[in-house]
CSV table of C-alpha atoms in Angstrom, one decimal:
chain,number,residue,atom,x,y,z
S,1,UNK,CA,-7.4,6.6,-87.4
S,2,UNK,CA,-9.3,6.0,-84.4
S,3,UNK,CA,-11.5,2.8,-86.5
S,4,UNK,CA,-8.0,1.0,-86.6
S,5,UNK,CA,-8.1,-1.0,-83.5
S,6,UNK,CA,-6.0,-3.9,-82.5
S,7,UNK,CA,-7.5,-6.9,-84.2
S,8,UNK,CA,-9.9,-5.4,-86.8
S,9,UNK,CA,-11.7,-1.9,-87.8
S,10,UNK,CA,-14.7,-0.7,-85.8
S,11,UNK,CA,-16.1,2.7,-85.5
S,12,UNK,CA,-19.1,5.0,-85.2
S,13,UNK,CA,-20.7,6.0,-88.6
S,14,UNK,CA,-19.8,8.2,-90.4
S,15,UNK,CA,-17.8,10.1,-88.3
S,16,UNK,CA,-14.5,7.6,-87.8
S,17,UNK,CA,-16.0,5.1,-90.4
S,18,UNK,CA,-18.2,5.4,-94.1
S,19,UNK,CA,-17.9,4.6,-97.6
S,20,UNK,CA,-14.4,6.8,-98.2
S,21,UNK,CA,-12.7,5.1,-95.6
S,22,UNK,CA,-13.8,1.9,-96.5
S,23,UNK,CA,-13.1,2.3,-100.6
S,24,UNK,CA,-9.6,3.8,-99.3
S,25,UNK,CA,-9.4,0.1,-97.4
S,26,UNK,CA,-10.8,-1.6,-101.0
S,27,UNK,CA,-7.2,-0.2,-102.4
S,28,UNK,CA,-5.1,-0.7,-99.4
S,29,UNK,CA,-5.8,-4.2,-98.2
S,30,UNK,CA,-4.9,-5.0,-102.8
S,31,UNK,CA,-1.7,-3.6,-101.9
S,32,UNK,CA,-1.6,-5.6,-98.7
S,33,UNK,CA,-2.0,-8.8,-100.1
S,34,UNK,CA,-0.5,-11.5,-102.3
S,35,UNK,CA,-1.8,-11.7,-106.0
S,36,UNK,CA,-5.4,-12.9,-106.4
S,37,UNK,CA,-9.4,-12.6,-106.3
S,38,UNK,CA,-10.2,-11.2,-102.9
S,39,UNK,CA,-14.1,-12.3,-100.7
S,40,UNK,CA,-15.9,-9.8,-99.6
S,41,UNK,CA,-19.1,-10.1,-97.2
S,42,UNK,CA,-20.9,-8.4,-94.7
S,43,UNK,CA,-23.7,-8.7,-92.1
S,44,UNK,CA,-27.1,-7.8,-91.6
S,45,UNK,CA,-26.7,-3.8,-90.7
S,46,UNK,CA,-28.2,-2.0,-92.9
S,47,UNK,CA,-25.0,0.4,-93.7
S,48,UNK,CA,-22.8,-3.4,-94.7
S,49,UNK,CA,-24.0,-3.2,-98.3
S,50,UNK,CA,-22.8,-0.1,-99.0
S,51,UNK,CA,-19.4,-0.4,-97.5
S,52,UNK,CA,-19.2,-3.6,-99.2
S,53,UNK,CA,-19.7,-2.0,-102.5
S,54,UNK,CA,-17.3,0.5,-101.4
S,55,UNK,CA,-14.4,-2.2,-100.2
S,56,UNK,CA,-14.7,-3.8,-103.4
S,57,UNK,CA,-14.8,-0.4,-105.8
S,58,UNK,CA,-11.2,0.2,-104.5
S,59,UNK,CA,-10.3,-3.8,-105.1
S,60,UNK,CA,-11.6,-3.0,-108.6
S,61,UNK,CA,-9.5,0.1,-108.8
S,62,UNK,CA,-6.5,-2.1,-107.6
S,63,UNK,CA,-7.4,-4.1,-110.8
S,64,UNK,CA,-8.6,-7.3,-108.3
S,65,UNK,CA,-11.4,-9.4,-109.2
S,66,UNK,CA,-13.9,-9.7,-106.1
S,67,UNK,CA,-15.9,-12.3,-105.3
S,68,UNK,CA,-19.1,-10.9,-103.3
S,69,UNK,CA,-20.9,-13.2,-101.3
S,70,UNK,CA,-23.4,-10.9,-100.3
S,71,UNK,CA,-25.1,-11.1,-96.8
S,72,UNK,CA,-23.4,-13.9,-94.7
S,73,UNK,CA,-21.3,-14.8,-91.2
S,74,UNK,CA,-17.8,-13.7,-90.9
S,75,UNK,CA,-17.1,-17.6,-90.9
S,76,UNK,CA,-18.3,-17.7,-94.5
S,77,UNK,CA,-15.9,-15.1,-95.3
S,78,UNK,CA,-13.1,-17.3,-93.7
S,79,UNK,CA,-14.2,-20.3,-95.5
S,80,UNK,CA,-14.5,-18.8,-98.5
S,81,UNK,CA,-11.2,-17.7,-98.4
S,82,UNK,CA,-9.6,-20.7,-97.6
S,83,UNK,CA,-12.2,-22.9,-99.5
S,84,UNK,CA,-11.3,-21.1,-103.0
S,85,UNK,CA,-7.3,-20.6,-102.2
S,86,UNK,CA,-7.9,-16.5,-103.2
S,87,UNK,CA,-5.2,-13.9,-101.9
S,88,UNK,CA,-8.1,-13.0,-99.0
S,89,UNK,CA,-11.1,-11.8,-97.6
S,90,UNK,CA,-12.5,-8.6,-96.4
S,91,UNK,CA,-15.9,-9.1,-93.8
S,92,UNK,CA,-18.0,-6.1,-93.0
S,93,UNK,CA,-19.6,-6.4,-89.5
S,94,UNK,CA,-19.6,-4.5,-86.4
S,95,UNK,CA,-20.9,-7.9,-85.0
S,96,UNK,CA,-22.1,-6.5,-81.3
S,97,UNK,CA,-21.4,-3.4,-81.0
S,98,UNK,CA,-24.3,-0.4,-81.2
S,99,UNK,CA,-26.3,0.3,-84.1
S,100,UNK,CA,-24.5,3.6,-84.8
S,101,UNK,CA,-21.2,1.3,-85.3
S,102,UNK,CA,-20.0,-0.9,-88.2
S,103,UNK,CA,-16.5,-2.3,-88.8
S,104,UNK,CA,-14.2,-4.8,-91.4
S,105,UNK,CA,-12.2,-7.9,-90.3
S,106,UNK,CA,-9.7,-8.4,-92.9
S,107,UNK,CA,-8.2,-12.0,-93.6
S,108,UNK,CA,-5.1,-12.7,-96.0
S,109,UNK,CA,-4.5,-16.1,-97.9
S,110,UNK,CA,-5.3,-18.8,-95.8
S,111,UNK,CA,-7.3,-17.1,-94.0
S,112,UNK,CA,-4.7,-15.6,-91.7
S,113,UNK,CA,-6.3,-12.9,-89.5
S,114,UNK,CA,-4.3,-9.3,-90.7
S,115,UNK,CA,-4.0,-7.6,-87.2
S,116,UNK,CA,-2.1,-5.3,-85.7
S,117,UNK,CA,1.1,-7.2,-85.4
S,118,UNK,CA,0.7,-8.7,-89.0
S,119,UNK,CA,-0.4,-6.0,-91.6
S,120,UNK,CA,-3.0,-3.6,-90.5
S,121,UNK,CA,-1.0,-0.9,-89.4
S,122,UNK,CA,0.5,-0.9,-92.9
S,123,UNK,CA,-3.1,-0.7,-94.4
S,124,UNK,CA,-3.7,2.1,-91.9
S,125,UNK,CA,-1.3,4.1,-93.0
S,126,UNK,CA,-1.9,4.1,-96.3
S,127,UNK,CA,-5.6,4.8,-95.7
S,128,UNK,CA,-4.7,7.7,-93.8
S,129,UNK,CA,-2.4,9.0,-96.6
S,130,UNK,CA,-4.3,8.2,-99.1
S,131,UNK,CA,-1.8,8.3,-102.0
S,132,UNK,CA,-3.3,5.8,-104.3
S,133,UNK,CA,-3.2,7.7,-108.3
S,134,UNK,CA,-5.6,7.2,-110.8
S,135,UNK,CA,-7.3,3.5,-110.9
S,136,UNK,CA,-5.9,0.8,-112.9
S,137,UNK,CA,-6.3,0.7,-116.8
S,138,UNK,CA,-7.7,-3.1,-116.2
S,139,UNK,CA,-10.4,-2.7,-113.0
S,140,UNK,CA,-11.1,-6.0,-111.9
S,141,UNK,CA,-14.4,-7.7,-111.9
S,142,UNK,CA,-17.1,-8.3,-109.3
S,143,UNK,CA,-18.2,-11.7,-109.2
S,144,UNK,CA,-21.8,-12.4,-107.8
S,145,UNK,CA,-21.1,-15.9,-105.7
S,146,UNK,CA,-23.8,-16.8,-103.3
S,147,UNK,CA,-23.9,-20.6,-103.2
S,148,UNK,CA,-23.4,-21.6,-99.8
S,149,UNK,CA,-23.4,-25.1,-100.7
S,150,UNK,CA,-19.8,-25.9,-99.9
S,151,UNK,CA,-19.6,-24.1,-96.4
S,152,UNK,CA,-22.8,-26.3,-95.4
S,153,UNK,CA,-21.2,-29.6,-96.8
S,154,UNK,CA,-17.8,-28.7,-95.1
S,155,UNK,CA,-20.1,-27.5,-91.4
S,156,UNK,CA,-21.3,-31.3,-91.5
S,157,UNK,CA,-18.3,-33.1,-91.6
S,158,UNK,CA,-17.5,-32.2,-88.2
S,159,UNK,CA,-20.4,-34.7,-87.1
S,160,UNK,CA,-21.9,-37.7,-87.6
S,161,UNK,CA,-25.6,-36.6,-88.7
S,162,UNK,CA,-26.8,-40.4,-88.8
S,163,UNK,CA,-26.3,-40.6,-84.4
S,164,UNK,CA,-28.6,-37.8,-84.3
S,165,UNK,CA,-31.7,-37.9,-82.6
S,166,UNK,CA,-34.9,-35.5,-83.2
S,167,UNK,CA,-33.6,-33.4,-80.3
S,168,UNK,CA,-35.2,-30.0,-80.0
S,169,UNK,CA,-33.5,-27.4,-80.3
S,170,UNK,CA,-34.1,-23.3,-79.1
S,171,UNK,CA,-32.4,-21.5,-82.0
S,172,UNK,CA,-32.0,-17.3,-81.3
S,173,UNK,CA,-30.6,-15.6,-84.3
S,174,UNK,CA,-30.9,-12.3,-82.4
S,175,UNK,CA,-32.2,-10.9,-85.8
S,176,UNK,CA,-28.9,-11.4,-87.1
S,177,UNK,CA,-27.5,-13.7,-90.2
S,178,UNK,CA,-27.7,-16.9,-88.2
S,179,UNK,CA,-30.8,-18.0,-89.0
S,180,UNK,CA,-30.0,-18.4,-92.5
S,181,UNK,CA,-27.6,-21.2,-92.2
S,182,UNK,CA,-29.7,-23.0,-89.9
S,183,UNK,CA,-32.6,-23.3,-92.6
S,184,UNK,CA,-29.8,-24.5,-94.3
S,185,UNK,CA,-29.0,-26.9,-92.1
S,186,UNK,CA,-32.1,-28.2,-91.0
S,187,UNK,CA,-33.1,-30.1,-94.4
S,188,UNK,CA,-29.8,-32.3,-93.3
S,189,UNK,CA,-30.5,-32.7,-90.1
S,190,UNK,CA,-33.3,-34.7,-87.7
S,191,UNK,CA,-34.0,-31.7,-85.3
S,192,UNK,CA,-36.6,-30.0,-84.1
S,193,UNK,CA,-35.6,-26.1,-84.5
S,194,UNK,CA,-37.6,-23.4,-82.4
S,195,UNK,CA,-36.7,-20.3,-84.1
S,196,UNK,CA,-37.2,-16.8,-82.3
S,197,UNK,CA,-35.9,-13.7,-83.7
S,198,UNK,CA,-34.9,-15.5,-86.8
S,199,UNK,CA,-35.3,-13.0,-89.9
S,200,UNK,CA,-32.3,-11.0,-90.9
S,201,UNK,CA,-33.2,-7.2,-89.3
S,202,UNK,CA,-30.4,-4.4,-89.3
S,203,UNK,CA,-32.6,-2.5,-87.0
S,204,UNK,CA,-32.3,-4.8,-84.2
S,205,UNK,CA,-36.3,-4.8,-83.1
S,206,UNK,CA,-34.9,-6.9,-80.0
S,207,UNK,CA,-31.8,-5.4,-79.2
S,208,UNK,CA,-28.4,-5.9,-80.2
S,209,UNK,CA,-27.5,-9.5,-80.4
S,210,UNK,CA,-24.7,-9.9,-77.8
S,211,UNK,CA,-25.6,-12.9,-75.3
S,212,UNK,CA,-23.0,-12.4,-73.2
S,213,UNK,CA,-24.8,-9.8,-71.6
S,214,UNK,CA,-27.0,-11.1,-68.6
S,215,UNK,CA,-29.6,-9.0,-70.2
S,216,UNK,CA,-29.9,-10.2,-73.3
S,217,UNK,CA,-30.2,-13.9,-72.4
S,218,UNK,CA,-33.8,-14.3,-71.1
S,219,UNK,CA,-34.8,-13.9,-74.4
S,220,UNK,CA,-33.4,-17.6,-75.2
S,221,UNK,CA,-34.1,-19.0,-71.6
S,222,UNK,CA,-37.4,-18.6,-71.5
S,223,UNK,CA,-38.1,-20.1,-75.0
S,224,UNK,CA,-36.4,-23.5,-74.0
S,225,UNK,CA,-38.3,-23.8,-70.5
S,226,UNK,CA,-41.3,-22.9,-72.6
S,227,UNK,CA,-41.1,-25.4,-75.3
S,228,UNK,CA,-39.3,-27.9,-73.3
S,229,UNK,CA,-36.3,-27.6,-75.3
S,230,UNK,CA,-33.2,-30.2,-75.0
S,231,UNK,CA,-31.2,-27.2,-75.2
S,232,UNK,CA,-30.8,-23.9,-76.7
S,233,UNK,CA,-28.3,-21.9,-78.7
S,234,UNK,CA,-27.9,-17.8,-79.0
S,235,UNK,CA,-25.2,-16.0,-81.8
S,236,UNK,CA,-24.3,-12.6,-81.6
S,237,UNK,CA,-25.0,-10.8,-84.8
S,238,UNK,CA,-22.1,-11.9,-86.9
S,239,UNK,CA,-22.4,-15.4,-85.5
S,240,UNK,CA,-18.2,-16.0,-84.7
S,241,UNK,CA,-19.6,-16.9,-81.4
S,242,UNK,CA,-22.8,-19.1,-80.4
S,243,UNK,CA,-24.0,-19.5,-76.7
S,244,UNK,CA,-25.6,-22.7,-74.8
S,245,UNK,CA,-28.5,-22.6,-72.4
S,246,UNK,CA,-29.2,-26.4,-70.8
S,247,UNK,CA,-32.7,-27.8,-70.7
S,248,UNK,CA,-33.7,-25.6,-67.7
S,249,UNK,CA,-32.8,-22.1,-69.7
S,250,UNK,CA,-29.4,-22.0,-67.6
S,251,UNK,CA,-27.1,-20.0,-69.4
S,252,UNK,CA,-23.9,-22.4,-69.7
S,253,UNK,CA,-20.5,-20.0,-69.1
S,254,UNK,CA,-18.3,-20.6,-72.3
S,255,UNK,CA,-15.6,-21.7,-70.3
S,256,UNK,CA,-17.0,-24.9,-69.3
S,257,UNK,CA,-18.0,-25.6,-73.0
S,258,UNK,CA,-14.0,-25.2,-73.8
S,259,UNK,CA,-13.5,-28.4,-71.7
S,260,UNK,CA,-16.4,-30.1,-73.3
S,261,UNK,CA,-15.3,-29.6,-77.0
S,262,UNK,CA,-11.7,-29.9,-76.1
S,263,UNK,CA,-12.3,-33.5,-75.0
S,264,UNK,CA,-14.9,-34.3,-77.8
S,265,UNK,CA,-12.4,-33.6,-80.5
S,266,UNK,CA,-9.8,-35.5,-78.6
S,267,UNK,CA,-11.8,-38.4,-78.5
S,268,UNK,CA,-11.5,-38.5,-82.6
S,269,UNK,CA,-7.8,-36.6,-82.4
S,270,UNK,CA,-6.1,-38.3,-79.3
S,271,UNK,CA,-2.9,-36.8,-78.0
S,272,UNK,CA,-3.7,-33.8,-79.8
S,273,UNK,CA,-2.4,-30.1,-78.6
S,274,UNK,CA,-5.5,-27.9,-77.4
S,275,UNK,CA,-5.1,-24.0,-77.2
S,276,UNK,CA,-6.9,-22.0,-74.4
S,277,UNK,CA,-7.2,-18.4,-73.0
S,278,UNK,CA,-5.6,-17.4,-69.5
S,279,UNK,CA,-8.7,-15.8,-68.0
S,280,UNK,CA,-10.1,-19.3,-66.6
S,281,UNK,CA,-7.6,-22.3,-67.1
S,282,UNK,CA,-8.4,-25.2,-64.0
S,283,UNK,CA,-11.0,-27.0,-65.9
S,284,UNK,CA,-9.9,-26.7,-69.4
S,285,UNK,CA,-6.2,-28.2,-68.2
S,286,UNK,CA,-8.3,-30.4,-66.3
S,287,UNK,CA,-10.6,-32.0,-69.4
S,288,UNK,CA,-7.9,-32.1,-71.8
S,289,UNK,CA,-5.2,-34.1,-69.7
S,290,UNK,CA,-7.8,-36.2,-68.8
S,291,UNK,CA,-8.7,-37.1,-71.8
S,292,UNK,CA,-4.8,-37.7,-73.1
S,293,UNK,CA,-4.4,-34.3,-74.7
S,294,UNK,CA,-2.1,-31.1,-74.1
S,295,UNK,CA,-3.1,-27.7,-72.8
S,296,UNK,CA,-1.4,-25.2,-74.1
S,297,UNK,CA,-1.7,-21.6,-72.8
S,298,UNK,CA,-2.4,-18.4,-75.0
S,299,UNK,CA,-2.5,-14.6,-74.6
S,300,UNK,CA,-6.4,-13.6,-75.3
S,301,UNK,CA,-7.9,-12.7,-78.9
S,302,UNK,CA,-8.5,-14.8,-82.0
S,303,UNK,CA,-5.3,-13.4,-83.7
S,304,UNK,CA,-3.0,-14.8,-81.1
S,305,UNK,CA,-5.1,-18.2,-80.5
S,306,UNK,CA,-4.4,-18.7,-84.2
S,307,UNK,CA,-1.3,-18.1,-84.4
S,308,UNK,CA,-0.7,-20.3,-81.3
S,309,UNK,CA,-2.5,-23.4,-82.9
S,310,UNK,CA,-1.0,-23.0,-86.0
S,311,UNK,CA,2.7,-23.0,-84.9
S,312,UNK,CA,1.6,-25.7,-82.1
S,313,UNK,CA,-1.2,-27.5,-85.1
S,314,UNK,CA,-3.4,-27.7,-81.9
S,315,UNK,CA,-6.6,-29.5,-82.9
S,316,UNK,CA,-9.0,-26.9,-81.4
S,317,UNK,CA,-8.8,-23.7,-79.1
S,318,UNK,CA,-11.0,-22.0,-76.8
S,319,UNK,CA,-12.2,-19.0,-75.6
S,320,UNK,CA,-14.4,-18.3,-72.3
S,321,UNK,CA,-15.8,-15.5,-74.4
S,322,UNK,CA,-17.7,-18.3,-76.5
S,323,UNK,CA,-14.5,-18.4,-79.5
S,324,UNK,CA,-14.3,-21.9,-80.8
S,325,UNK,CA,-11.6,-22.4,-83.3
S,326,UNK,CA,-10.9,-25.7,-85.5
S,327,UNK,CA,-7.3,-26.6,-87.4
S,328,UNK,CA,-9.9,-28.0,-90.1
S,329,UNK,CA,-11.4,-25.1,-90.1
S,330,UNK,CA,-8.0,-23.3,-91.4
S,331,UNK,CA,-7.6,-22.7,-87.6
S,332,UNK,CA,-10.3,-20.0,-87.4
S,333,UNK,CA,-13.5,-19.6,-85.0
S,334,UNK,CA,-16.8,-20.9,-85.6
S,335,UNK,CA,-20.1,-20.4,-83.9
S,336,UNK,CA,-21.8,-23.3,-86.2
S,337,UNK,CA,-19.6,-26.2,-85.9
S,338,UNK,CA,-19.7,-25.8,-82.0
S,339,UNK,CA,-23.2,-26.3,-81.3
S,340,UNK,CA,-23.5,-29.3,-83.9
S,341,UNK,CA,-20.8,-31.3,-82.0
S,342,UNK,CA,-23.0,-30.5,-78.7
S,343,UNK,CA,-26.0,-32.2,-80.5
S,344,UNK,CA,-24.0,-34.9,-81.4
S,345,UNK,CA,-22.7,-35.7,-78.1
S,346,UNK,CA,-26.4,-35.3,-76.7
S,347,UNK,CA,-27.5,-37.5,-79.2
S,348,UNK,CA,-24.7,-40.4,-78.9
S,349,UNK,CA,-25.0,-39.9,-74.9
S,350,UNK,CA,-28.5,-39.5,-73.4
S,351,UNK,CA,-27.1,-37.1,-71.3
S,352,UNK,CA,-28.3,-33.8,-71.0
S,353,UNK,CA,-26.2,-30.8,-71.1
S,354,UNK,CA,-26.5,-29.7,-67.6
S,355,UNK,CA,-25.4,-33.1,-66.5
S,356,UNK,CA,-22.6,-33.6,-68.9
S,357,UNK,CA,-21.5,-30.0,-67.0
S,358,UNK,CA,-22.8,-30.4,-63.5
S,359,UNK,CA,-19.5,-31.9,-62.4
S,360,UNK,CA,-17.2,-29.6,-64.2
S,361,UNK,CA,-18.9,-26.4,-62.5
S,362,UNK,CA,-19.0,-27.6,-58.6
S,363,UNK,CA,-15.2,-28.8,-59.4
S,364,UNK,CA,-14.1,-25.1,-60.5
S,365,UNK,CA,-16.5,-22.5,-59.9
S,366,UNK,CA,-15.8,-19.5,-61.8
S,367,UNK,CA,-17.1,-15.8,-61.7
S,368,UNK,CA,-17.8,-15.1,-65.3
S,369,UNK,CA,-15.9,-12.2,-66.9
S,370,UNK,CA,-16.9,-9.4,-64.4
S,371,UNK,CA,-16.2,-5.7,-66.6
S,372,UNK,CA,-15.4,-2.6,-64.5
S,373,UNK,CA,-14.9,1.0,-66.5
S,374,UNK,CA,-11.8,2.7,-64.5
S,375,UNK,CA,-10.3,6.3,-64.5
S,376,UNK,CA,-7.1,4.3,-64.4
S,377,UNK,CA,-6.1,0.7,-65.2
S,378,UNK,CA,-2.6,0.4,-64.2
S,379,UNK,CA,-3.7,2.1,-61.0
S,380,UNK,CA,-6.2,-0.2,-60.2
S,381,UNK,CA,-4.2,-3.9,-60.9
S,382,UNK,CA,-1.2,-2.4,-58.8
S,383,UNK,CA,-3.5,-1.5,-56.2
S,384,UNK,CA,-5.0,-5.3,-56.4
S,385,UNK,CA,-1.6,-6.4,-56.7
S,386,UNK,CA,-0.6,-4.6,-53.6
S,387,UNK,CA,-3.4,-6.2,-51.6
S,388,UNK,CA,-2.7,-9.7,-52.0
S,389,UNK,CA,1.5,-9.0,-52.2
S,390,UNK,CA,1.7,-10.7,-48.1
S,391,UNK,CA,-0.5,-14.0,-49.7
S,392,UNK,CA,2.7,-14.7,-52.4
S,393,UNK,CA,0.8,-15.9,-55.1
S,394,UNK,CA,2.0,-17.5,-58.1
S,395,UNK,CA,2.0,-14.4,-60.9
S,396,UNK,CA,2.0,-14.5,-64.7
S,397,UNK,CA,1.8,-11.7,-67.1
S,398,UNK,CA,0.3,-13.9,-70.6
S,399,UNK,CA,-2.4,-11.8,-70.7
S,400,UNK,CA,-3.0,-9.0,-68.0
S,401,UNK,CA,-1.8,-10.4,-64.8
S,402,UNK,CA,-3.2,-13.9,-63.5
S,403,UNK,CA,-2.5,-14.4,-59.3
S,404,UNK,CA,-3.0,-18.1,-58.6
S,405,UNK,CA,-3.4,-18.8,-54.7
S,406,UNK,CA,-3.5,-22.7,-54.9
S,407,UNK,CA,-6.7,-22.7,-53.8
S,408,UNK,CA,-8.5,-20.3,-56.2
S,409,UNK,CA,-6.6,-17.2,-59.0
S,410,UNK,CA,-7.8,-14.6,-60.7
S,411,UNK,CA,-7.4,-13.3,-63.7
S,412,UNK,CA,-6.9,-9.2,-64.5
S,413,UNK,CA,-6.6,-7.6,-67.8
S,414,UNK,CA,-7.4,-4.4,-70.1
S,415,UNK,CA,-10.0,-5.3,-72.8
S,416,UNK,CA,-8.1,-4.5,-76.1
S,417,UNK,CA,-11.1,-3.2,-77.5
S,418,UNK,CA,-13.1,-1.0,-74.5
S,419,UNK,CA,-12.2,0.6,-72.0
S,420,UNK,CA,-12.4,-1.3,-69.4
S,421,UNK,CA,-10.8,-3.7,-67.0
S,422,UNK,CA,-11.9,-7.6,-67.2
S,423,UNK,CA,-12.0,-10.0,-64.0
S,424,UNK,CA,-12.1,-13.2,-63.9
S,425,UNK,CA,-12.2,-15.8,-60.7
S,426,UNK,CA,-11.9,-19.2,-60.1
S,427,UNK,CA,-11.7,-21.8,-57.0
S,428,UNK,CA,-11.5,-25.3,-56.1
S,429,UNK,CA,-14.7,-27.2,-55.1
S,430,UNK,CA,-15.5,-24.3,-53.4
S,431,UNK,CA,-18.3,-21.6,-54.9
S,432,UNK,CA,-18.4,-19.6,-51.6
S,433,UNK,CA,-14.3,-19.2,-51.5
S,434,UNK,CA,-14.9,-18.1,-55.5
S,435,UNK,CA,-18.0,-15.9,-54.1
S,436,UNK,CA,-15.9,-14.1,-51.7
S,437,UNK,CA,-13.3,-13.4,-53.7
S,438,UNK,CA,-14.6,-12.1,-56.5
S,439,UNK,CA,-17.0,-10.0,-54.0
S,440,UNK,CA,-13.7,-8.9,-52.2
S,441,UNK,CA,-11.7,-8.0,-55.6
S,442,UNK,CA,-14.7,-6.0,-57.0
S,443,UNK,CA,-14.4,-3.5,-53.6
S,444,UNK,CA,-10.7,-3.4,-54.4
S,445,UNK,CA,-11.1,-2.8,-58.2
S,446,UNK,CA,-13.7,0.0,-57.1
S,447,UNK,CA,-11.2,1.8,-54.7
């Protein structure tokens, strides 16, 4: 089925996904899962109730109890999961993809991510088939559980709330369910929120909220120069991911906050194992042996990040693409507790943000993830390949292919969830070497 994609389910409605498909996936992901009550959420699209409903009809069916959590962040879902010790979880969200789009990420006991590799192929197929009989004589129940009292204690143990000070802060919900749990927050906390786009709105009256795109970040950027904001935060739609802008309204590349966070937590964890992507590595590797902890290197996307820290029981791992995951967090991704340890450290500090990073960025300038849509993939990274074969660089195939020329690398490497080819480029104390590289590679990539 063409929603079944490597990591989670995402399709256009209703064509590849609607309220069939997702009742099929109610009585498939029972069948997938160990005994137990089973979490179901969803997001602010105005489709997500109804496939809720759906998902948890065929739980019912299954004869599992459901515990709906209504509207919420696919971090709730997670926690929830975890937080009660049910058999798993079942988030609807297309988080930032179009508004003709919605999608499921689907969690086991633990809150384990079921991907491709561990489960969802099996729920696939018996989608597809469809074989599932008459429903149980015993349906299971739905349970109404919206307190979000435990998720909100558990998001401020990560900090010390008494070192705050009344910074102010430029929050950007992007009309999605972020703004929520910051109202939630705020009564605990001493800071000064400035809140644009902040109501829950499936129609997206500002766009969809995806801040990685250059285009969608002036939004957030001009709110903090305008209020003279210490810094300001932007979540995509589902709010797994969260994105910094310093005190000028600079967008802050997620990479450099993976060093940042990496050698925060190590302050309170020393000597403890940190997990990172392969698309930008210098300054992570950098931070963390710096500050007494080990790098440890893992192929892209939060299935395999989580695995890795699990079998390594890495402290924390990052992603450039603004992924922050926590072991105390049952090892999953969080766009709340990221930004609350940056307030901390600006708080305990007196630096700002741009400071704190000013270093980090003229050590290892980096490109940013550069996308390019190509006729042919393989094509274009042998043809990259071929170009640079004479220069001998140091290759690894982790994730994609990453060419590291001691001076500066790359990194090259199919998106697993669009079609298109990622770049990545980094150098040594040198932005115009970076510059010219990453000019030169985008000609190459171009044919």
């Amino acid at each position: 089925m063409k929603c079944f994609k490597a990591y989670d389910i995402r399709g256009r409605v209703p064509d590849e996904l609607n309220e069939d498909v997702a009742y099929r996936l109610g009585r498939a992901f029972a069948r997938a899962v160990g005994e137990g009550a089973v979490v179901v959420g969803y997001d602010i699209r105005r489709d997500s109730p109804a496939f809720a409903e759906a998902v948890a009809r065929g739980l019912c069916d299954e004869g599992r109890d459901v515990i709906d959590i209504g509207l919420c962040g696919t971090e709730e879902v997670y926690f929830q999961t975890f937080h009660r010790k049910v058999a798993g979880g079942v988030m609807v969200t297309a988080s930032h993809n179009p508004i003709d789009y919605n999608g499921m990420k689907l969690v086991r006991e633990g809150a384990r991510p079921i991907s491709g590799d561990t489960g969802l192929r099996d729920i696939e197929r018996m989608v597809e088939e469809n074989d599932f009989g008459p429903a149980v004589n015993q349906r299971g129940r739905v349970l109404s559980e919206h307190d979000k009292s435990a998720y909100i204690e558990h998001l401020l143990g990560y900090v010390d709330t008494a070192s705050f000070r009344p910074l102010k802060i430029v929050v950007n919900a992007g009309n999605g369910g972020a703004g929520k749990i910051v109202d939630l927050l705020d009564a605990h906390l001493p800071l000064e929120f400035v809140r644009i786009n902040h109501e829950p709105d499936g129609s997206f009256p500002n766009g969809i909220p995806n801040p990685l795109l250059p285009e969608n970040r002036s939004a957030t950027a001009d709110a903090v120069r305008r209020h003279g904001a210490d810094f300001g935060i932007a979540w995509d739609g589902d709010f797994d991911r969260c994105f910094l802008f310093d005190a000028k309204g600079e967008f802050i590349e997620g990479y450099y906050i993976v060093g940042l966070l990496a050698a925060q937590l190590l302050e309170k964890h020393p000597g403890s194992k940190i997990i990172h992507d392969p698309r930008l590595t210098w300054n992570t590797i950098d931070m963390v042996r710096h500050a007494g902890g080990v790098p440890i290197e893992s192929k892209t996307g939060h299935a395999f990040i989580k695995e890795r820290m699990r079998a390594e029981d890495a402290i924390y791992g990052g992603e450039m693409s603004a992924h922050h995951y926590f072991r105390e967090f049952a090892y999953c991704d969080s766009g709340m507790i990221p930004w609350l340890l940056i307030a901390e450290r600006l708080s305990k500090t007196g630096i700002s943000l741009a400071d704190m990073l000013a270093e980090r960025v003229a050590a290892y300038p980096c490109s940013g993830e550069i996308n390019f849509v190509v006729d042919d993939a393989k094509t274009a990274v042998a043809r990259v390949l071929a170009y640079y074969r004479n220069d001998s660089p140091t290759l690894d195939h982790v994730d994609g292919v990453s060419a590291d020329f001691g001076t500066w690398r790359f990194n090259l490497r199919s998106s697993n969830t669009e079609p298109l080819l990622r770049l990545n480029v980094e150098a040594r104390h040198d932005q115009s070497l970076m510059q010219m590289r990453t000019d030169e590679l985008s000609r190459i990539i171009a044919g």
